mmCIF file of C-alpha atoms in Angstrom:
data_model
loop_
_atom_site.group_PDB
_atom_site.id
_atom_site.type_symbol
_atom_site.label_atom_id
_atom_site.label_comp_id
_atom_site.label_asym_id
_atom_site.label_seq_id
_atom_site.Cartn_x
_atom_site.Cartn_y
_atom_site.Cartn_z
ATOM 1 C CA MET U 51 -10.325 4.398 10.985
ATOM 2 C CA ARG U 52 -11.703 7.549 11.311
ATOM 3 C CA ASP U 53 -8.859 8.545 13.847
ATOM 4 C CA LEU U 54 -6.369 6.969 11.955
ATOM 5 C CA ILE U 55 -7.067 8.927 8.616
ATOM 6 C CA GLU U 56 -7.452 12.313 10.827
ATOM 7 C CA LEU U 57 -4.053 11.491 12.243
ATOM 8 C CA VAL U 58 -2.230 11.118 9.078
ATOM 9 C CA LEU U 59 -3.963 14.254 7.451
ATOM 10 C CA ARG U 60 -2.880 16.653 10.187
ATOM 11 C CA ARG U 61 0.386 15.359 10.123
ATOM 12 C CA GLU U 62 0.573 16.339 6.358
ATOM 13 C CA ASN U 63 -0.880 20.054 7.610
ATOM 14 C CA TYR U 64 -4.296 19.282 6.441
ATOM 15 C CA VAL U 65 -7.217 21.182 8.470
ATOM 16 C CA VAL U 66 -9.486 18.496 9.176
ATOM 17 C CA GLN U 67 -12.851 18.129 10.685
ATOM 18 C CA THR U 68 -14.513 14.432 11.540
ATOM 19 C CA ALA U 69 -17.871 13.499 12.147
ATOM 20 C CA GLU U 70 -19.335 10.361 13.916
ATOM 21 C CA ASN U 71 -22.678 10.330 11.942
ATOM 22 C CA GLY U 72 -24.602 11.760 9.006
ATOM 23 C CA LYS U 73 -26.460 14.637 11.399
ATOM 24 C CA ILE U 74 -23.022 16.113 12.459
ATOM 25 C CA ALA U 75 -21.611 15.606 8.946
ATOM 26 C CA LEU U 76 -24.245 17.674 7.394
ATOM 27 C CA GLN U 77 -23.898 20.357 9.933
ATOM 28 C CA LEU U 78 -20.085 20.558 9.179
ATOM 29 C CA LEU U 79 -20.698 20.797 5.587
ATOM 30 C CA ASP U 80 -22.583 23.905 6.054
ATOM 31 C CA THR U 81 -20.297 25.517 8.306
ATOM 32 C CA PHE U 82 -16.861 24.256 7.488
ATOM 33 C CA GLY U 83 -17.076 24.168 3.758
ATOM 34 C CA PRO U 84 -14.573 21.361 2.999
ATOM 35 C CA ASP U 85 -12.382 21.059 -0.273
ATOM 36 C CA LEU U 86 -12.678 17.275 -0.037
ATOM 37 C CA VAL U 87 -15.026 15.025 1.815
ATOM 38 C CA VAL U 88 -13.888 11.473 2.774
ATOM 39 C CA LEU U 89 -17.094 9.468 3.393
ATOM 40 C CA ASP U 90 -17.921 6.416 4.695
ATOM 41 C CA LEU U 91 -20.982 4.922 2.898
ATOM 42 C CA MET U 92 -22.159 3.165 5.871
ATOM 43 C CA LEU U 93 -23.028 5.699 8.476
ATOM 44 C CA PRO U 94 -24.684 4.737 11.621
ATOM 45 C CA ASP U 95 -27.867 7.084 11.003
ATOM 46 C CA CYS U 96 -28.322 7.265 7.417
ATOM 47 C CA SER U 97 -26.673 6.244 4.113
ATOM 48 C CA GLY U 98 -23.494 8.088 2.888
ATOM 49 C CA TYR U 99 -25.251 8.042 -0.743
ATOM 50 C CA ASP U 100 -27.978 9.888 1.085
ATOM 51 C CA LEU U 101 -25.822 12.520 2.682
#
């Protein structure tokens, strides 16, 4: 699902970063500074609510 969302957004010329778990997502939030986050609440290493 993550790959599909990324593909669609890139086709619409959005700059996209993806993360496969909460740890990577936290790192990206600090370095990438997104305007919008599409977040799965059931991540493999933490809850999306906790993130």
